Coordinates of C-alpha atoms and ligand atoms in Angstrom, one line a residue:
M274 CA 71.2 -2.3 5.4
W275 CA 69.6 -1.9 8.7
G276 CA 66.2 -3.1 9.6
V277 CA 64.9 -5.3 6.9
C278 CA 66.5 -8.4 8.3
P279 CA 67.8 -9.1 11.8
V280 CA 71.5 -9.3 10.9
T281 CA 72.6 -8.4 7.5
M282 CA 74.9 -11.2 6.5
Q283 CA 75.8 -9.8 3.1
K284 CA 78.8 -7.7 2.1
K285 CA 78.4 -4.1 2.8
E286 CA 79.1 -0.7 1.3
K287 CA 82.0 1.2 2.8
S288 CA 80.8 2.5 6.1
G289 CA 83.7 4.4 7.7
G290 CA 82.1 3.4 11.0
I291 CA 82.4 0.8 13.7
T292 CA 81.4 -2.8 13.6
I293 CA 80.5 -4.3 17.0
L294 CA 80.8 -8.1 17.3
D295 CA 78.1 -9.3 19.6
F296 CA 79.1 -12.0 22.1
G297 CA 75.7 -11.9 23.7
S298 CA 75.9 -9.0 26.2
Q299 CA 72.7 -7.3 27.3
Y300 CA 74.7 -4.1 26.6
T301 CA 75.7 -4.7 23.0
Q302 CA 73.1 -2.4 21.6
L303 CA 74.0 0.3 24.2
I304 CA 77.5 0.3 22.7
A305 CA 76.0 0.9 19.2
R306 CA 73.7 3.6 20.6
R307 CA 76.5 5.4 22.4
I308 CA 78.5 5.4 19.1
R309 CA 75.5 6.8 17.2
E310 CA 75.1 9.5 19.8
L311 CA 78.7 10.5 18.9
E312 CA 77.4 10.6 15.3
V313 CA 79.4 7.7 14.0
Y314 CA 77.8 4.9 12.0
S315 CA 77.8 1.6 13.8
E316 CA 76.4 -1.8 13.2
I317 CA 76.2 -5.1 15.1
L318 CA 77.2 -8.5 13.7
P319 CA 77.1 -11.8 15.6
W320 CA 80.5 -13.0 16.9
N321 CA 80.6 -15.8 14.4
A322 CA 80.0 -13.7 11.2
S323 CA 82.8 -14.5 8.7
P324 CA 85.8 -12.1 8.7
D325 CA 85.0 -11.5 5.0
I326 CA 81.6 -10.0 5.9
I327 CA 82.8 -8.2 9.0
L328 CA 85.5 -6.4 7.1
S329 CA 83.6 -5.9 3.9
G330 CA 82.2 -2.5 4.9
E331 CA 85.8 -1.4 5.7
P332 CA 85.0 -0.4 9.3
K333 CA 87.5 1.9 10.9
G334 CA 87.3 0.0 14.2
L335 CA 86.0 -3.2 15.7
I336 CA 84.5 -3.5 19.2
L337 CA 84.2 -6.9 20.8
S338 CA 81.2 -6.8 23.2
G339 CA 80.8 -8.4 26.6
G340 CA 78.9 -11.7 26.9
P341 CA 77.5 -14.2 29.4
R342 CA 79.9 -17.1 28.7
S343 CA 83.4 -17.8 30.0
T344 CA 86.3 -17.8 27.6
I345 CA 87.6 -20.9 29.3
G346 CA 84.3 -22.8 29.1
P347 CA 83.7 -25.5 26.4
D348 CA 81.0 -23.6 24.5
A349 CA 82.8 -20.2 24.5
P350 CA 82.3 -18.0 21.5
R351 CA 85.7 -17.6 19.8
L352 CA 87.5 -14.9 17.9
D353 CA 89.0 -15.4 14.6
R354 CA 92.6 -14.1 15.2
S355 CA 93.0 -12.9 11.7
L356 CA 90.4 -10.3 12.3
I357 CA 92.5 -8.3 14.7
E358 CA 95.9 -9.0 13.4
G359 CA 95.7 -6.5 10.6
K360 CA 95.7 -2.7 10.9
I361 CA 92.2 -2.3 12.3
S362 CA 91.7 -0.7 15.7
V363 CA 90.1 -2.9 18.2
L364 CA 88.3 -2.3 21.6
G365 CA 87.6 -5.3 23.7
I366 CA 85.0 -4.8 26.5
C367 CA 84.6 -7.3 29.4
Y368 CA 84.3 -10.7 27.6
G369 CA 85.9 -9.1 24.6
M370 CA 88.8 -8.0 26.7
Q371 CA 89.3 -11.5 28.1
L372 CA 88.9 -13.0 24.7
I373 CA 91.7 -11.0 23.2
A374 CA 94.0 -12.1 26.1
H375 CA 92.9 -15.7 25.7
T376 CA 93.4 -15.7 21.9
H377 CA 96.9 -14.2 22.2
G378 CA 98.4 -16.6 24.7
G379 CA 97.4 -14.8 27.9
E380 CA 95.5 -16.5 30.7
V381 CA 92.0 -16.1 31.9
K382 CA 90.9 -17.5 35.3
K383 CA 87.8 -17.6 37.4
G384 CA 88.2 -14.7 39.8
R385 CA 87.8 -15.2 43.5
L386 CA 84.7 -13.1 44.0
G387 CA 83.9 -11.5 40.7
E388 CA 83.1 -7.8 40.4
Y389 CA 79.5 -6.6 40.0
G390 CA 78.3 -3.0 39.9
R391 CA 80.0 0.2 40.7
T392 CA 83.8 -0.4 41.2
K393 CA 86.7 2.0 41.5
V394 CA 89.5 1.7 38.9
V395 CA 92.9 3.3 39.1
F396 CA 94.8 4.0 35.8
K397 CA 98.6 3.8 35.6
D398 CA 99.3 5.2 32.2
G399 CA 102.9 4.8 31.3
N400 CA 102.4 4.8 27.6
G401 CA 100.2 7.8 27.0
E402 CA 97.1 5.7 26.2
K403 CA 94.9 7.7 23.8
I404 CA 91.8 6.2 25.3
L405 CA 92.5 8.0 28.6
R406 CA 92.7 11.5 27.2
G407 CA 90.7 13.7 29.6
V408 CA 90.0 10.9 32.0
P409 CA 91.1 11.2 35.6
A410 CA 93.5 8.7 37.2
S411 CA 90.8 7.2 39.4
I412 CA 87.1 6.8 38.4
D413 CA 84.0 4.7 39.2
V414 CA 83.1 2.2 36.5
W415 CA 80.5 -0.5 35.9
M416 CA 81.8 -4.0 36.2
S417 CA 79.9 -7.2 35.6
H418 CA 82.3 -10.2 35.4
W419 CA 83.4 -13.3 37.2
D420 CA 86.5 -14.3 35.1
E421 CA 89.5 -12.1 35.0
V422 CA 92.7 -11.9 33.0
S423 CA 95.4 -13.4 35.2
R424 CA 98.3 -13.2 32.8
L425 CA 98.7 -10.8 29.9
P426 CA 99.7 -11.9 26.4
D427 CA 103.3 -11.1 25.4
G428 CA 103.7 -7.5 24.4
A429 CA 100.6 -6.3 26.2
S430 CA 100.8 -3.6 28.8
A431 CA 98.4 -3.1 31.7
F432 CA 97.2 0.4 32.4
G433 CA 94.4 0.0 34.9
A434 CA 93.4 -2.1 37.9
S435 CA 90.4 -2.2 40.1
E436 CA 90.6 -1.8 43.9
S437 CA 90.6 -5.6 44.3
G438 CA 93.8 -5.7 42.3
A439 CA 92.1 -7.3 39.2
L440 CA 93.4 -6.2 35.8
A441 CA 91.0 -3.6 34.4
A442 CA 92.7 -2.3 31.3
Y443 CA 95.5 -3.2 28.9
S444 CA 96.7 -2.4 25.4
M445 CA 98.6 -4.0 22.7
D446 CA 100.4 -3.0 19.5
G447 CA 101.0 0.6 20.5
G448 CA 97.4 1.2 21.6
R449 CA 95.8 -0.2 18.3
I450 CA 94.2 -2.8 20.5
T451 CA 92.7 -1.6 23.7
A452 CA 90.9 -3.8 26.2
L453 CA 88.7 -2.8 29.1
Q454 CA 87.3 -5.1 31.8
F455 CA 84.6 -2.6 32.6
H456 CA 81.7 -1.2 30.5
P457 CA 82.3 2.3 29.1
E458 CA 78.9 2.2 27.5
V459 CA 77.0 2.0 30.8
D460 CA 76.0 5.4 32.3
T461 CA 77.4 4.5 35.7
T462 CA 81.0 4.4 34.2
E463 CA 82.4 7.9 34.7
Y464 CA 84.0 9.2 31.6
G465 CA 82.6 6.3 29.6
R466 CA 81.5 8.6 26.8
E467 CA 85.0 10.3 26.7
M468 CA 86.7 6.9 26.4
L469 CA 84.4 5.8 23.6
S470 CA 84.9 9.2 21.9
N471 CA 88.7 8.8 22.2
F472 CA 88.4 5.4 20.7
L473 CA 86.4 6.6 17.8
F474 CA 88.1 9.8 16.9
D475 CA 91.7 9.6 18.2
I476 CA 92.3 5.9 17.8
C477 CA 90.1 4.9 14.8
G478 CA 90.0 8.2 13.0
C479 CA 86.3 8.2 12.5
E480 CA 84.3 11.3 11.3
P481 CA 81.2 12.4 13.2
N482 CA 79.0 12.2 10.0
W483 CA 76.1 9.8 10.9
K484 CA 72.8 11.6 11.3
L485 CA 69.2 10.3 11.9
G486 CA 68.1 12.1 8.7
D487 CA 70.6 9.9 6.8
W488 CA 69.2 6.9 8.5
V489 CA 65.7 7.7 7.2
K490 CA 67.1 8.1 3.6
R491 CA 69.0 4.8 3.8
S492 CA 66.1 3.0 5.4
L493 CA 63.7 4.3 2.6
D494 CA 66.2 2.9 0.0
S495 CA 66.4 -0.4 1.8
V496 CA 62.6 -0.7 2.0
A497 CA 62.2 0.3 -1.7
S498 CA 64.6 -2.3 -2.8
A499 CA 62.8 -5.0 -0.7
V500 CA 59.2 -4.2 -1.8
G501 CA 59.9 -3.2 -5.4
E502 CA 57.3 -1.5 -7.5
T503 CA 54.3 -3.8 -7.0
D504 CA 54.5 -5.7 -3.6
R505 CA 51.7 -5.0 -1.2
V506 CA 52.4 -4.6 2.5
I507 CA 50.2 -4.9 5.6
C508 CA 51.3 -3.3 8.8
G509 CA 50.3 -4.6 12.2
I510 CA 49.6 -1.4 14.1
S511 CA 48.9 -0.9 17.8
G512 CA 48.6 2.9 17.8
G513 CA 52.0 3.0 19.6
V514 CA 55.0 4.9 18.5
D515 CA 57.0 2.0 17.0
S516 CA 54.4 0.7 14.6
T517 CA 53.2 4.2 13.7
V518 CA 56.7 5.3 12.8
A519 CA 57.2 2.1 10.8
A520 CA 53.9 2.6 9.0
V521 CA 54.5 6.3 8.1
L522 CA 58.1 5.5 7.0
V523 CA 57.1 2.7 4.7
S524 CA 54.1 4.5 3.3
K525 CA 56.5 7.0 1.9
V526 CA 57.7 4.2 -0.4
T527 CA 54.6 2.1 -0.9
G528 CA 51.9 4.8 -1.1
D529 CA 48.5 3.1 -1.2
R530 CA 50.1 -0.4 -1.4
L531 CA 50.1 -0.3 2.4
D532 CA 47.1 -1.4 4.6
C533 CA 47.4 -0.8 8.3
I534 CA 45.7 -3.6 10.3
F535 CA 44.6 -2.8 13.9
V536 CA 43.9 -6.1 15.6
D537 CA 41.7 -5.7 18.6
H538 CA 42.7 -8.8 20.6
G539 CA 40.5 -7.8 23.5
F540 CA 43.5 -6.8 25.7
M541 CA 43.4 -3.1 24.8
R542 CA 43.0 -0.3 27.2
K543 CA 39.8 1.7 27.8
N544 CA 38.5 3.3 24.5
E545 CA 41.8 2.5 22.8
P546 CA 40.4 0.9 19.6
E547 CA 38.3 4.0 18.7
Q548 CA 41.2 6.4 19.5
V549 CA 43.7 4.5 17.4
V550 CA 41.4 4.3 14.4
E551 CA 40.7 8.1 14.6
A552 CA 44.4 8.9 14.9
Y553 CA 45.3 6.8 11.9
K554 CA 42.7 8.4 9.8
K555 CA 44.3 11.8 10.6
L556 CA 47.6 10.4 9.4
N557 CA 46.0 9.6 6.0
L558 CA 46.8 5.9 6.4
R559 CA 44.3 3.3 5.4
I560 CA 43.3 1.3 8.4
R561 CA 41.3 -1.9 8.9
H562 CA 39.9 -2.5 12.4
V563 CA 39.7 -6.3 13.0
D564 CA 37.8 -7.4 16.1
A565 CA 39.5 -10.7 17.0
S566 CA 38.8 -10.5 20.7
E567 CA 36.8 -13.7 20.8
K568 CA 39.5 -15.6 19.1
F569 CA 42.2 -14.4 21.4
L570 CA 40.2 -14.8 24.6
S571 CA 39.4 -18.3 23.8
A572 CA 43.1 -19.1 22.8
V573 CA 44.4 -17.9 26.1
K574 CA 41.6 -19.4 28.2
G575 CA 43.1 -21.2 31.2
L576 CA 46.7 -20.1 30.4
T577 CA 48.6 -18.6 33.3
D578 CA 52.3 -19.2 32.4
P579 CA 53.6 -15.9 31.0
E580 CA 55.7 -17.4 28.2
E581 CA 52.8 -19.7 27.1
K582 CA 50.5 -16.7 27.0
R583 CA 53.0 -14.6 25.0
K584 CA 53.7 -17.4 22.5
T585 CA 50.0 -18.2 22.0
I586 CA 49.2 -14.5 21.4
G587 CA 52.2 -14.0 19.1
E588 CA 51.2 -17.0 16.9
L589 CA 47.5 -15.9 16.7
F590 CA 48.6 -12.4 15.7
V591 CA 50.4 -14.0 12.7
R592 CA 47.4 -16.1 11.8
V593 CA 45.2 -13.1 11.8
F594 CA 47.7 -11.1 9.7
E595 CA 47.9 -13.9 7.2
E596 CA 44.2 -13.9 6.8
E597 CA 44.2 -10.1 6.4
A598 CA 47.0 -10.3 3.9
R599 CA 44.8 -12.4 1.7
K600 CA 42.0 -9.9 2.0
C601 CA 44.4 -7.0 1.1
G602 CA 45.1 -8.2 -2.4
G603 CA 47.6 -10.9 -1.4
A604 CA 50.1 -8.7 0.6
K605 CA 53.6 -10.2 0.5
W606 CA 55.0 -8.3 3.5
L607 CA 54.1 -7.9 7.1
L608 CA 55.5 -4.6 8.5
Q609 CA 56.1 -4.6 12.2
G610 CA 57.3 -1.9 14.6
T611 CA 59.8 -4.2 16.3
I612 CA 62.5 -2.3 18.1
Y613 CA 65.8 -3.4 19.6
P614 CA 64.9 -4.0 23.2
D615 CA 62.3 -6.5 22.0
V616 CA 65.0 -8.2 20.1
I617 CA 67.5 -8.3 23.0
E618 CA 65.0 -9.5 25.5
S619 CA 63.8 -12.2 23.3
G620 CA 67.3 -13.6 23.2
F621 CA 67.9 -12.9 19.5
T622 CA 71.4 -11.4 20.0
G623 CA 72.7 -14.5 21.8
G624 CA 71.8 -13.4 25.3
D625 CA 69.4 -15.0 27.7
V626 CA 65.6 -15.0 26.8
I627 CA 64.1 -12.6 29.3
K628 CA 60.6 -12.6 27.8
S629 CA 59.4 -13.5 24.3
H630 CA 58.1 -10.3 22.8
H631 CA 55.0 -11.0 20.8
N632 CA 56.3 -9.8 17.5
L633 CA 59.3 -12.1 17.6
Q634 CA 57.5 -15.3 18.3
L635 CA 56.8 -16.2 14.8
P636 CA 55.7 -19.6 13.6
D637 CA 58.1 -21.4 11.2
D638 CA 55.4 -21.9 8.6
M639 CA 54.5 -18.2 8.5
K640 CA 53.3 -17.4 5.0
I641 CA 54.2 -13.7 4.9
E642 CA 57.6 -12.0 4.8
L643 CA 58.7 -9.6 7.5
L644 CA 59.6 -6.0 7.1
E645 CA 61.0 -4.4 10.3
P646 CA 62.6 -1.1 9.5
V647 CA 63.1 0.1 13.1
R648 CA 64.3 -3.2 14.5
E649 CA 67.7 -1.9 15.4
L650 CA 66.6 1.4 17.0
F651 CA 65.8 2.4 20.6
K652 CA 62.6 4.0 21.5
D653 CA 64.0 7.5 21.8
E654 CA 65.6 7.2 18.4
V655 CA 62.2 6.0 17.0
R656 CA 60.6 9.0 18.5
R657 CA 63.1 11.4 17.0
I658 CA 62.5 9.8 13.6
G659 CA 58.8 10.2 14.2
T660 CA 59.4 13.9 14.6
L661 CA 61.4 14.0 11.4
L662 CA 58.4 12.4 9.7
D663 CA 56.0 15.0 11.1
I664 CA 54.0 12.5 13.2
P665 CA 51.9 14.4 15.8
E666 CA 53.6 14.8 19.2
E667 CA 50.7 13.2 21.2
M668 CA 51.2 10.0 19.2
L669 CA 55.0 10.0 19.8
K670 CA 54.6 10.7 23.5
R671 CA 52.3 7.8 24.2
H672 CA 53.6 5.5 26.8
P673 CA 54.8 2.2 25.4
F674 CA 52.2 -0.6 25.5
P675 CA 53.2 -4.2 25.0
G676 CA 51.8 -6.1 22.0
P677 CA 50.1 -8.7 24.2
G678 CA 48.5 -5.8 26.0
L679 CA 46.6 -6.3 29.2
A680 CA 47.0 -10.0 28.8
V681 CA 50.5 -9.6 30.5
R682 CA 49.1 -7.2 33.1
C683 CA 46.1 -9.3 34.1
L684 CA 47.6 -12.1 36.1
G685 CA 45.5 -15.2 36.8
D686 CA 42.2 -15.9 35.2
L687 CA 42.2 -14.0 31.9
K688 CA 38.4 -13.4 31.6
R689 CA 36.6 -10.5 29.9
E690 CA 35.2 -9.4 33.3
R691 CA 38.6 -9.2 34.9
L692 CA 40.0 -7.4 31.9
D693 CA 37.2 -4.8 32.2
I694 CA 38.2 -4.2 35.9
L695 CA 41.8 -3.7 34.9
R696 CA 40.8 -1.4 32.0
E697 CA 38.8 0.9 34.4
A698 CA 41.5 1.0 37.1
D699 CA 44.2 1.7 34.5
A700 CA 42.1 4.5 33.0
I701 CA 41.7 6.2 36.4
F702 CA 45.5 6.0 37.1
I703 CA 46.4 7.5 33.7
E704 CA 43.7 10.2 34.1
E705 CA 45.2 11.2 37.5
I706 CA 48.7 11.2 36.2
K707 CA 47.7 13.4 33.3
S708 CA 45.7 15.8 35.4
A709 CA 48.8 16.2 37.7
G710 CA 50.8 17.1 34.6
L711 CA 53.1 14.1 35.0
Y712 CA 52.3 12.0 32.0
D713 CA 55.0 13.3 29.7
D714 CA 57.7 12.9 32.3
I715 CA 57.0 9.3 32.9
W716 CA 58.3 6.5 30.7
Q717 CA 55.4 4.2 31.4
A718 CA 52.5 4.1 33.9
F719 CA 49.9 1.4 34.2
C720 CA 47.9 -0.9 36.5
V721 CA 48.3 -4.6 37.0
L722 CA 45.6 -6.9 38.3
L723 CA 46.9 -9.6 40.6
P724 CA 45.5 -13.1 41.1
V725 CA 45.2 -12.3 44.8
R726 CA 42.0 -11.4 46.7
S727 CA 42.0 -9.8 50.0
V728 CA 39.5 -9.0 52.8
G729 CA 38.2 -5.5 53.3
V730 CA 35.2 -3.7 54.7
A731 CA 32.9 -1.3 52.9
G732 CA 29.8 0.2 54.5
D733 CA 30.1 -2.2 57.4
V734 CA 30.1 -5.2 55.1
R735 CA 32.9 -7.6 54.6
T736 CA 34.4 -7.6 51.1
Y737 CA 36.8 -9.9 49.4
G738 CA 38.1 -8.0 46.4
E739 CA 40.7 -7.9 43.6
T740 CA 44.1 -6.3 44.0
A741 CA 45.3 -3.6 41.6
V742 CA 48.9 -2.6 41.5
L743 CA 50.1 0.8 40.3
R744 CA 53.4 0.9 38.4
A745 CA 55.1 4.0 37.1
V746 CA 58.7 3.8 35.8
A747 CA 61.3 6.2 34.5
S748 CA 63.6 4.9 31.8
R749 CA 65.7 6.0 28.8
D750 CA 65.4 2.9 26.7
A751 CA 63.5 0.2 28.6
M752 CA 66.7 -1.7 29.2
T753 CA 66.8 -0.4 32.8
A754 CA 64.2 1.4 34.7
E755 CA 63.5 3.0 38.1
S756 CA 60.3 3.4 39.9
V757 CA 59.0 7.0 39.7
R758 CA 58.4 8.8 43.1
L759 CA 54.9 9.9 42.4
P760 CA 53.5 12.6 44.7
W761 CA 51.6 11.0 47.5
E762 CA 48.4 13.0 46.6
V763 CA 48.3 11.4 43.2
I764 CA 48.8 7.9 44.6
D765 CA 46.2 8.5 47.4
K766 CA 43.6 10.0 45.1
T767 CA 44.1 7.2 42.5
A768 CA 43.7 4.5 45.1
K769 CA 40.6 6.1 46.5
R770 CA 39.0 6.6 43.1
I771 CA 39.8 3.0 42.0
C772 CA 38.2 1.5 45.1
Q773 CA 35.1 3.7 44.7
E774 CA 34.6 3.6 41.0
V775 CA 35.7 0.0 40.4
P776 CA 34.0 -1.7 43.4
Q777 CA 35.4 -5.2 42.5
V778 CA 38.9 -3.8 43.6
G779 CA 39.4 -4.0 47.3
R780 CA 43.0 -3.1 47.6
V781 CA 45.5 -1.0 45.7
A782 CA 49.3 -1.5 46.0
M783 CA 52.2 0.2 44.5
D784 CA 55.1 -1.6 42.7
V785 CA 58.4 0.3 43.5
T786 CA 60.8 -2.2 42.0
G787 CA 63.4 -1.2 39.5
K788 CA 64.6 -3.0 36.4
P789 CA 66.7 -5.0 37.2
P790 CA 65.8 -7.0 39.2
A791 CA 62.2 -6.8 38.0
T792 CA 61.1 -6.1 34.4
I793 CA 58.8 -3.3 33.5
E794 CA 55.8 -5.5 32.7
W795 CA 54.9 -8.2 35.3
E796 CA 54.9 -11.0 32.7
Ligands
XMP247 P1 60.0 -5.4 30.0 O1 58.8 -5.8 30.7 O2 60.7 -6.5 29.2 O3 59.5 -4.3 28.9 O4 60.9 -4.7 31.0 C1 60.4 -3.5 28.2 C2 59.5 -2.6 27.3 O5 59.0 -3.4 26.3 C3 57.6 -3.4 26.4 N1 57.1 -4.8 26.0 C4 56.7 -5.1 24.8 N2 56.5 -4.4 23.7 N3 55.7 -6.4 22.6 C5 56.0 -5.1 22.6 O6 55.8 -4.4 21.6 C6 55.9 -7.2 23.7 O7 55.7 -8.4 23.7 C7 56.4 -6.5 24.9 N4 56.7 -6.9 26.1 C8 57.1 -5.8 26.8 C9 57.2 -3.0 27.8 O8 55.9 -2.4 27.9 C10 58.4 -2.0 28.1 O9 58.1 -0.7 27.5

């Protein structure tokens, strides 16, 4: 069952859905999400799960994801051929497409240039490929590969090529196995949704019967069987959407066996601790406010490396929670609001480590067990579940805030005085965005304090002040993001107010970078 452990490596109930084998792509969860949007159950298993486990839920189809490796490299993840020899429908995407060819006697080679980004593909459909139903003969797709299939396996037939002439699509066994070099799950791919829908409904014969309400029921059952009748649970809450939804969900099972712990690590935004405690009281959840700011500040003293900071904060969080667990009647479980982008970016699905999210850097000797019911959901899904659970809108609409808080937005010397400067500047920016009526349309807006000073002049006197950066991004799921084009009046007023009301700041800049190439947070 989802959520309680990262990857359920046990046999499953019959799902009637799709199993995605994860070869380490940044997009694997997007595939799962697109399938859920089409109301079909989907789950992700690592590429090396045993065929027994992969097939135990009797999925109607298998999707082989993309991945960062080369099928012709020495350390390439492999495919157990027996998995796709039977009757099951299979869709290979990017690495998955190359792997099917490689496994069945085709040839994969390093391409001359590789293809990255938007690419035109032309389909030549001689066999009436079901996946192409309703798809025009020429579309733009999202490519991201270096290797290409240079010779097809016996019995395979090509039905698409990109402008460079590289093979873009083929099928085998009368269309039971379909392989695409491009990513239908990425928004840029035109008709990607149609192709996935064709795979689910026309090729695999799935039914659109998976609903978020069902997820809640299944998740409650799963939590109930984990915590039993007597276990106590503590929940690390930040006041954000993810931990709030996790806490309200689990409280339905545990009742007053749940204690919510708000750890103030000293990296919170202005007035945040008071606001969070108030909001939780209204939710009728028992909350303990732990002021651990001295401990955290002294642990990160002198640290400037982003990963070192993140790991130190992550470990200290756990130590504080262990102490609180003892105080709360010996709680056995630590409930966390970990969501899937945290998991992907921390490299837990086999991809590259982008940054270690605080709630995933857990010490080996941790003395408390983890409960993570929303671990495989995206933020917008968590928000929708929050609505089903009657959590007030203003809590669900709060902009995401990273667990390590301002520690990853205050670059350079992490001292209380600099954090106070950042808190004030950030509060002004958010106030201006709210008063312009823009807050709910923005994924995330915040200030960053740079370790750079610059020369200015105020009242005829030379200044040498701090630099604050404004960042506002639009995103659907934090996997990619674009800078928001804020009205000039908002930027101008914010900059003026920051320099006047926070005199230590001498310069305000704006970060207009997207993700990629940047990440949303600076560290
Ligand atoms: P990045 O910076 O990786 O952020 O583009 C993606 C989203 O995740 C949030 N974030 C975190 N959330 N713990 C969290 O709970 C963390 O350690 C963490 N780091 C980043 C970030 O604010 C953005 O919404």
